[in-house]
């Protein structure tokens, strides 16, 4: 499936607003706020045409000399299929980086294809040989999603390490699986068969839990790093007394490293990303299983549609070469990237690392604010079996 997103008035309507521009910085107050309200239009087979805004904001909660830049990225979109897509994702560093607040809030009235579980799920719908009477391959789903994730982390002394806790809530509702194929055989949908086998509803379910988190934050600017590294370990516990339909636990690992290739041009670098999401105990509802493109900013798996691969556990890796396109300016840049993901599934008897789904591509970067490194990113990726996609976003992919 191809996903195409482009921004209206790419340069003419870019607007940068300085809310404060003083040399006196107030602790835990918004300083040097800069925001870019981007009018946006998008299109993909699941949503049709989308219209709205994709604003981005950066600011400091203290003196920039000893406080990292905070950032927020939002989406406010309406589609021709009468769908709504609202989201707000933020990383906020309080004064002197003593605390980090990480937020991921979403409200979707939307639809999305699912393809079944495991790395071997095909594009074209067919009967699952491992589960007779059940579809695998592309199947359409309508659903609503309410997500509220908020994490608070405290810095350990003067180090780069943080410890903290978070609350994560997901509610999927009004779920309806269907196929657009006429005269297709009467088979069960992957989503419904999986949920029924594990005692979940096929129409509505809740995953509610707390997370225990450890972070190493060593990047210079989180939205577009030039150097150093970042690591996250998050153990999530989803007990029934917090509202989860069934108890479960998961482990998420995320590591990113940025290798400079030139001291003079910091933008000339190689970035690498490793990401793992593993079911540790219990069962998860189908749409809460680890899936490509469902990381916080939806950047994994360029070349594949969001949700194209899903399983009880996933491992993902990506490497990207970033470089400037101008001799003495930083406005334009380019990138080439490669990635690969692997998914396990007990239903299809697939184990992690038995099969990989690679992708590769290239992209263009336009830096619209050099101080804060706010960047428009346009990428095209190619994957296996005819999968490909075009992606336009604000800030680097990772």
JSON list of C-alpha atoms in Angstrom, two decimals, residues 68-233:
[
{"chain": "A", "resi": 68, "resn": "UNK", "atom": "CA", "xyz": [17.45, 20.67, 26.53]},
{"chain": "A", "resi": 69, "resn": "UNK", "atom": "CA", "xyz": [14.87, 21.78, 24.00]},
{"chain": "A", "resi": 70, "resn": "UNK", "atom": "CA", "xyz": [11.28, 20.59, 24.51]},
{"chain": "A", "resi": 71, "resn": "UNK", "atom": "CA", "xyz": [9.15, 19.68, 21.50]},
{"chain": "A", "resi": 72, "resn": "UNK", "atom": "CA", "xyz": [5.58, 18.84, 20.52]},
{"chain": "A", "resi": 73, "resn": "UNK", "atom": "CA", "xyz": [4.18, 17.51, 17.24]},
{"chain": "A", "resi": 74, "resn": "UNK", "atom": "CA", "xyz": [0.44, 17.45, 16.53]},
{"chain": "A", "resi": 75, "resn": "UNK", "atom": "CA", "xyz": [-1.98, 16.27, 13.87]},
{"chain": "A", "resi": 76, "resn": "UNK", "atom": "CA", "xyz": [-5.54, 17.53, 13.39]},
{"chain": "A", "resi": 77, "resn": "UNK", "atom": "CA", "xyz": [-6.96, 15.85, 10.30]},
{"chain": "A", "resi": 78, "resn": "UNK", "atom": "CA", "xyz": [-10.36, 15.10, 8.74]},
{"chain": "A", "resi": 79, "resn": "UNK", "atom": "CA", "xyz": [-10.83, 12.68, 5.87]},
{"chain": "A", "resi": 80, "resn": "UNK", "atom": "CA", "xyz": [-13.23, 12.27, 2.98]},
{"chain": "A", "resi": 81, "resn": "UNK", "atom": "CA", "xyz": [-14.34, 8.99, 4.60]},
{"chain": "A", "resi": 82, "resn": "UNK", "atom": "CA", "xyz": [-15.60, 11.00, 7.57]},
{"chain": "A", "resi": 83, "resn": "UNK", "atom": "CA", "xyz": [-12.69, 10.00, 9.78]},
{"chain": "A", "resi": 84, "resn": "UNK", "atom": "CA", "xyz": [-10.95, 12.11, 12.42]},
{"chain": "A", "resi": 85, "resn": "UNK", "atom": "CA", "xyz": [-7.28, 11.82, 13.35]},
{"chain": "A", "resi": 86, "resn": "UNK", "atom": "CA", "xyz": [-6.12, 13.88, 16.34]},
{"chain": "A", "resi": 87, "resn": "UNK", "atom": "CA", "xyz": [-2.77, 13.39, 18.07]},
{"chain": "A", "resi": 88, "resn": "UNK", "atom": "CA", "xyz": [-0.30, 15.21, 20.29]},
{"chain": "A", "resi": 89, "resn": "UNK", "atom": "CA", "xyz": [3.15, 13.80, 21.09]},
{"chain": "A", "resi": 90, "resn": "UNK", "atom": "CA", "xyz": [5.64, 15.62, 23.28]},
{"chain": "A", "resi": 91, "resn": "UNK", "atom": "CA", "xyz": [9.01, 15.46, 25.03]},
{"chain": "A", "resi": 92, "resn": "UNK", "atom": "CA", "xyz": [9.32, 18.16, 27.71]},
{"chain": "A", "resi": 93, "resn": "UNK", "atom": "CA", "xyz": [12.57, 18.84, 29.60]},
{"chain": "A", "resi": 94, "resn": "UNK", "atom": "CA", "xyz": [12.11, 20.86, 32.78]},
{"chain": "A", "resi": 95, "resn": "UNK", "atom": "CA", "xyz": [14.68, 23.32, 34.13]},
{"chain": "A", "resi": 96, "resn": "UNK", "atom": "CA", "xyz": [18.25, 21.95, 34.10]},
{"chain": "A", "resi": 97, "resn": "UNK", "atom": "CA", "xyz": [16.86, 18.69, 32.68]},
{"chain": "A", "resi": 98, "resn": "UNK", "atom": "CA", "xyz": [15.88, 17.53, 36.17]},
{"chain": "A", "resi": 99, "resn": "UNK", "atom": "CA", "xyz": [12.64, 16.00, 34.90]},
{"chain": "A", "resi": 100, "resn": "UNK", "atom": "CA", "xyz": [11.37, 14.70, 31.55]},
{"chain": "A", "resi": 101, "resn": "UNK", "atom": "CA", "xyz": [7.67, 14.50, 30.68]},
{"chain": "A", "resi": 102, "resn": "UNK", "atom": "CA", "xyz": [6.78, 12.28, 27.73]},
{"chain": "A", "resi": 103, "resn": "UNK", "atom": "CA", "xyz": [3.25, 12.41, 26.30]},
{"chain": "A", "resi": 104, "resn": "UNK", "atom": "CA", "xyz": [1.42, 10.53, 23.55]},
{"chain": "A", "resi": 105, "resn": "UNK", "atom": "CA", "xyz": [-2.28, 11.42, 23.28]},
{"chain": "A", "resi": 106, "resn": "UNK", "atom": "CA", "xyz": [-4.47, 10.28, 20.38]},
{"chain": "A", "resi": 107, "resn": "UNK", "atom": "CA", "xyz": [-8.09, 10.14, 19.32]},
{"chain": "A", "resi": 108, "resn": "UNK", "atom": "CA", "xyz": [-8.79, 8.31, 16.07]},
{"chain": "A", "resi": 109, "resn": "UNK", "atom": "CA", "xyz": [-12.04, 7.58, 14.28]},
{"chain": "A", "resi": 110, "resn": "UNK", "atom": "CA", "xyz": [-10.41, 5.70, 11.47]},
{"chain": "A", "resi": 111, "resn": "UNK", "atom": "CA", "xyz": [-9.80, 2.52, 9.49]},
{"chain": "A", "resi": 112, "resn": "UNK", "atom": "CA", "xyz": [-6.74, 0.52, 8.60]},
{"chain": "A", "resi": 113, "resn": "UNK", "atom": "CA", "xyz": [-5.97, -2.74, 6.81]},
{"chain": "A", "resi": 114, "resn": "UNK", "atom": "CA", "xyz": [-4.55, -5.65, 8.79]},
{"chain": "A", "resi": 115, "resn": "UNK", "atom": "CA", "xyz": [-2.76, -8.59, 7.24]},
{"chain": "A", "resi": 116, "resn": "UNK", "atom": "CA", "xyz": [-2.64, -11.21, 9.98]},
{"chain": "A", "resi": 117, "resn": "UNK", "atom": "CA", "xyz": [0.23, -12.14, 12.26]},
{"chain": "A", "resi": 118, "resn": "UNK", "atom": "CA", "xyz": [3.89, -12.90, 11.70]},
{"chain": "A", "resi": 119, "resn": "UNK", "atom": "CA", "xyz": [6.55, -11.85, 9.22]},
{"chain": "A", "resi": 120, "resn": "UNK", "atom": "CA", "xyz": [5.16, -14.05, 6.43]},
{"chain": "A", "resi": 121, "resn": "UNK", "atom": "CA", "xyz": [1.69, -12.44, 6.17]},
{"chain": "A", "resi": 122, "resn": "UNK", "atom": "CA", "xyz": [0.97, -11.93, 2.45]},
{"chain": "A", "resi": 123, "resn": "UNK", "atom": "CA", "xyz": [-0.49, -8.91, 0.66]},
{"chain": "A", "resi": 124, "resn": "UNK", "atom": "CA", "xyz": [-3.32, -10.67, -1.16]},
{"chain": "A", "resi": 125, "resn": "UNK", "atom": "CA", "xyz": [-6.11, -12.21, 1.00]},
{"chain": "A", "resi": 126, "resn": "UNK", "atom": "CA", "xyz": [-6.03, -16.00, 1.23]},
{"chain": "A", "resi": 127, "resn": "UNK", "atom": "CA", "xyz": [-7.02, -18.74, 3.65]},
{"chain": "A", "resi": 128, "resn": "UNK", "atom": "CA", "xyz": [-4.47, -19.14, 6.42]},
{"chain": "A", "resi": 129, "resn": "UNK", "atom": "CA", "xyz": [-2.83, -22.58, 6.02]},
{"chain": "A", "resi": 130, "resn": "UNK", "atom": "CA", "xyz": [-2.01, -22.63, 9.76]},
{"chain": "A", "resi": 131, "resn": "UNK", "atom": "CA", "xyz": [-5.62, -21.80, 10.71]},
{"chain": "A", "resi": 132, "resn": "UNK", "atom": "CA", "xyz": [-8.17, -23.21, 8.26]},
{"chain": "A", "resi": 133, "resn": "UNK", "atom": "CA", "xyz": [-11.27, -21.05, 7.97]},
{"chain": "A", "resi": 134, "resn": "UNK", "atom": "CA", "xyz": [-9.40, -17.82, 8.76]},
{"chain": "A", "resi": 135, "resn": "UNK", "atom": "CA", "xyz": [-8.25, -15.05, 6.42]},
{"chain": "A", "resi": 136, "resn": "UNK", "atom": "CA", "xyz": [-4.72, -13.76, 6.20]},
{"chain": "A", "resi": 137, "resn": "UNK", "atom": "CA", "xyz": [-3.53, -11.04, 3.85]},
{"chain": "A", "resi": 138, "resn": "UNK", "atom": "CA", "xyz": [-5.16, -7.64, 3.51]},
{"chain": "A", "resi": 139, "resn": "UNK", "atom": "CA", "xyz": [-8.40, -7.23, 5.49]},
{"chain": "A", "resi": 140, "resn": "UNK", "atom": "CA", "xyz": [-10.06, -3.91, 6.24]},
{"chain": "A", "resi": 141, "resn": "UNK", "atom": "CA", "xyz": [-10.92, -2.70, 9.73]},
{"chain": "A", "resi": 142, "resn": "UNK", "atom": "CA", "xyz": [-12.87, 0.28, 11.06]},
{"chain": "A", "resi": 143, "resn": "UNK", "atom": "CA", "xyz": [-12.15, 1.29, 14.65]},
{"chain": "A", "resi": 144, "resn": "UNK", "atom": "CA", "xyz": [-11.95, 4.12, 17.17]},
{"chain": "A", "resi": 145, "resn": "UNK", "atom": "CA", "xyz": [-8.88, 4.62, 19.34]},
{"chain": "A", "resi": 146, "resn": "UNK", "atom": "CA", "xyz": [-8.45, 6.64, 22.51]},
{"chain": "A", "resi": 147, "resn": "UNK", "atom": "CA", "xyz": [-4.85, 6.71, 23.74]},
{"chain": "A", "resi": 148, "resn": "UNK", "atom": "CA", "xyz": [-3.43, 8.47, 26.77]},
{"chain": "A", "resi": 149, "resn": "UNK", "atom": "CA", "xyz": [0.24, 7.83, 27.55]},
{"chain": "A", "resi": 150, "resn": "UNK", "atom": "CA", "xyz": [2.09, 10.04, 30.01]},
{"chain": "A", "resi": 151, "resn": "UNK", "atom": "CA", "xyz": [5.46, 9.29, 31.61]},
{"chain": "A", "resi": 152, "resn": "UNK", "atom": "CA", "xyz": [7.37, 11.25, 34.26]},
{"chain": "A", "resi": 153, "resn": "UNK", "atom": "CA", "xyz": [11.10, 10.65, 34.70]},
{"chain": "A", "resi": 154, "resn": "UNK", "atom": "CA", "xyz": [13.55, 12.05, 37.29]},
{"chain": "A", "resi": 155, "resn": "UNK", "atom": "CA", "xyz": [17.20, 12.67, 36.52]},
{"chain": "A", "resi": 156, "resn": "UNK", "atom": "CA", "xyz": [19.74, 10.72, 38.60]},
{"chain": "A", "resi": 157, "resn": "UNK", "atom": "CA", "xyz": [22.09, 13.35, 40.00]},
{"chain": "A", "resi": 158, "resn": "UNK", "atom": "CA", "xyz": [23.96, 15.14, 37.21]},
{"chain": "A", "resi": 159, "resn": "UNK", "atom": "CA", "xyz": [24.08, 12.07, 34.97]},
{"chain": "A", "resi": 160, "resn": "UNK", "atom": "CA", "xyz": [22.40, 11.40, 31.63]},
{"chain": "A", "resi": 161, "resn": "UNK", "atom": "CA", "xyz": [20.21, 8.73, 33.22]},
{"chain": "A", "resi": 162, "resn": "UNK", "atom": "CA", "xyz": [16.57, 8.99, 34.28]},
{"chain": "A", "resi": 163, "resn": "UNK", "atom": "CA", "xyz": [14.17, 6.73, 36.15]},
{"chain": "A", "resi": 164, "resn": "UNK", "atom": "CA", "xyz": [10.42, 7.10, 36.22]},
{"chain": "A", "resi": 165, "resn": "UNK", "atom": "CA", "xyz": [6.91, 5.74, 35.92]},
{"chain": "A", "resi": 166, "resn": "UNK", "atom": "CA", "xyz": [4.09, 6.23, 33.48]},
{"chain": "A", "resi": 167, "resn": "UNK", "atom": "CA", "xyz": [0.44, 5.48, 32.90]},
{"chain": "A", "resi": 168, "resn": "UNK", "atom": "CA", "xyz": [-0.65, 4.06, 29.55]},
{"chain": "A", "resi": 169, "resn": "UNK", "atom": "CA", "xyz": [-4.27, 3.70, 28.42]},
{"chain": "A", "resi": 170, "resn": "UNK", "atom": "CA", "xyz": [-5.60, 2.35, 25.10]},
{"chain": "A", "resi": 171, "resn": "UNK", "atom": "CA", "xyz": [-9.25, 1.82, 24.23]},
{"chain": "A", "resi": 172, "resn": "UNK", "atom": "CA", "xyz": [-10.17, 0.33, 20.87]},
{"chain": "A", "resi": 173, "resn": "UNK", "atom": "CA", "xyz": [-13.90, 0.42, 20.17]},
{"chain": "A", "resi": 174, "resn": "UNK", "atom": "CA", "xyz": [-16.46, 0.15, 17.40]},
{"chain": "A", "resi": 175, "resn": "UNK", "atom": "CA", "xyz": [-14.23, -2.38, 15.67]},
{"chain": "A", "resi": 176, "resn": "UNK", "atom": "CA", "xyz": [-15.58, -3.81, 12.45]},
{"chain": "A", "resi": 177, "resn": "UNK", "atom": "CA", "xyz": [-13.65, -6.14, 10.14]},
{"chain": "A", "resi": 178, "resn": "UNK", "atom": "CA", "xyz": [-14.71, -6.52, 6.51]},
{"chain": "A", "resi": 179, "resn": "UNK", "atom": "CA", "xyz": [-13.45, -7.30, 3.04]},
{"chain": "A", "resi": 180, "resn": "UNK", "atom": "CA", "xyz": [-13.96, -5.36, -0.17]},
{"chain": "A", "resi": 181, "resn": "UNK", "atom": "CA", "xyz": [-13.75, -8.48, -2.29]},
{"chain": "A", "resi": 182, "resn": "UNK", "atom": "CA", "xyz": [-17.04, -9.51, -3.91]},
{"chain": "A", "resi": 183, "resn": "UNK", "atom": "CA", "xyz": [-18.05, -13.18, -3.81]},
{"chain": "A", "resi": 184, "resn": "UNK", "atom": "CA", "xyz": [-15.21, -13.93, -1.41]},
{"chain": "A", "resi": 185, "resn": "UNK", "atom": "CA", "xyz": [-15.39, -17.13, 0.65]},
{"chain": "A", "resi": 186, "resn": "UNK", "atom": "CA", "xyz": [-16.88, -16.89, 4.13]},
{"chain": "A", "resi": 187, "resn": "UNK", "atom": "CA", "xyz": [-13.83, -16.99, 6.37]},
{"chain": "A", "resi": 188, "resn": "UNK", "atom": "CA", "xyz": [-13.08, -15.56, 9.81]},
{"chain": "A", "resi": 189, "resn": "UNK", "atom": "CA", "xyz": [-11.04, -12.38, 10.03]},
{"chain": "A", "resi": 190, "resn": "UNK", "atom": "CA", "xyz": [-7.56, -12.49, 11.55]},
{"chain": "A", "resi": 191, "resn": "UNK", "atom": "CA", "xyz": [-8.48, -9.95, 14.22]},
{"chain": "A", "resi": 192, "resn": "UNK", "atom": "CA", "xyz": [-11.66, -11.76, 15.26]},
{"chain": "A", "resi": 193, "resn": "UNK", "atom": "CA", "xyz": [-10.15, -15.26, 15.24]},
{"chain": "A", "resi": 194, "resn": "UNK", "atom": "CA", "xyz": [-7.20, -14.14, 17.37]},
{"chain": "A", "resi": 195, "resn": "UNK", "atom": "CA", "xyz": [-9.34, -12.32, 19.94]},
{"chain": "A", "resi": 196, "resn": "UNK", "atom": "CA", "xyz": [-11.98, -15.04, 20.24]},
{"chain": "A", "resi": 197, "resn": "UNK", "atom": "CA", "xyz": [-9.31, -17.69, 20.80]},
{"chain": "A", "resi": 198, "resn": "UNK", "atom": "CA", "xyz": [-7.97, -15.67, 23.75]},
{"chain": "A", "resi": 199, "resn": "UNK", "atom": "CA", "xyz": [-11.22, -14.50, 25.28]},
{"chain": "A", "resi": 200, "resn": "UNK", "atom": "CA", "xyz": [-11.21, -10.88, 24.09]},
{"chain": "A", "resi": 201, "resn": "UNK", "atom": "CA", "xyz": [-14.14, -9.02, 22.58]},
{"chain": "A", "resi": 202, "resn": "UNK", "atom": "CA", "xyz": [-14.04, -8.46, 18.83]},
{"chain": "A", "resi": 203, "resn": "UNK", "atom": "CA", "xyz": [-15.71, -5.04, 19.14]},
{"chain": "A", "resi": 204, "resn": "UNK", "atom": "CA", "xyz": [-14.14, -3.25, 22.12]},
{"chain": "A", "resi": 205, "resn": "UNK", "atom": "CA", "xyz": [-11.24, -3.73, 24.52]},
{"chain": "A", "resi": 206, "resn": "UNK", "atom": "CA", "xyz": [-9.07, -1.78, 26.95]},
{"chain": "A", "resi": 207, "resn": "UNK", "atom": "CA", "xyz": [-5.40, -2.04, 27.84]},
{"chain": "A", "resi": 208, "resn": "UNK", "atom": "CA", "xyz": [-4.54, -0.01, 30.93]},
{"chain": "A", "resi": 209, "resn": "UNK", "atom": "CA", "xyz": [-1.25, -0.20, 32.80]},
{"chain": "A", "resi": 210, "resn": "UNK", "atom": "CA", "xyz": [1.74, 1.36, 34.43]},
{"chain": "A", "resi": 211, "resn": "UNK", "atom": "CA", "xyz": [5.28, 1.45, 33.10]},
{"chain": "A", "resi": 212, "resn": "UNK", "atom": "CA", "xyz": [8.63, 1.32, 34.88]},
{"chain": "A", "resi": 213, "resn": "UNK", "atom": "CA", "xyz": [11.10, 3.26, 32.77]},
{"chain": "A", "resi": 214, "resn": "UNK", "atom": "CA", "xyz": [14.83, 3.88, 32.52]},
{"chain": "A", "resi": 215, "resn": "UNK", "atom": "CA", "xyz": [16.20, 6.37, 29.98]},
{"chain": "A", "resi": 216, "resn": "UNK", "atom": "CA", "xyz": [19.62, 7.55, 28.93]},
{"chain": "A", "resi": 217, "resn": "UNK", "atom": "CA", "xyz": [19.18, 10.89, 27.15]},
{"chain": "A", "resi": 218, "resn": "UNK", "atom": "CA", "xyz": [22.48, 12.00, 25.64]},
{"chain": "A", "resi": 219, "resn": "UNK", "atom": "CA", "xyz": [21.35, 13.54, 22.32]},
{"chain": "A", "resi": 220, "resn": "UNK", "atom": "CA", "xyz": [22.14, 17.19, 21.65]},
{"chain": "A", "resi": 221, "resn": "UNK", "atom": "CA", "xyz": [18.65, 17.99, 20.23]},
{"chain": "A", "resi": 222, "resn": "UNK", "atom": "CA", "xyz": [16.03, 15.24, 20.38]},
{"chain": "A", "resi": 223, "resn": "UNK", "atom": "CA", "xyz": [14.05, 16.27, 17.26]},
{"chain": "A", "resi": 224, "resn": "UNK", "atom": "CA", "xyz": [17.10, 16.18, 14.97]},
{"chain": "A", "resi": 225, "resn": "UNK", "atom": "CA", "xyz": [20.22, 14.82, 16.69]},
{"chain": "A", "resi": 226, "resn": "UNK", "atom": "CA", "xyz": [23.71, 15.33, 15.32]},
{"chain": "A", "resi": 227, "resn": "UNK", "atom": "CA", "xyz": [25.62, 13.25, 17.87]},
{"chain": "A", "resi": 228, "resn": "UNK", "atom": "CA", "xyz": [25.71, 10.91, 20.86]},
{"chain": "A", "resi": 229, "resn": "UNK", "atom": "CA", "xyz": [22.94, 8.46, 21.79]},
{"chain": "A", "resi": 230, "resn": "UNK", "atom": "CA", "xyz": [19.62, 7.62, 23.44]},
{"chain": "A", "resi": 231, "resn": "UNK", "atom": "CA", "xyz": [18.36, 4.48, 25.20]},
{"chain": "A", "resi": 232, "resn": "UNK", "atom": "CA", "xyz": [15.00, 3.45, 26.67]},
{"chain": "A", "resi": 233, "resn": "UNK", "atom": "CA", "xyz": [13.95, 0.42, 28.70]}
]
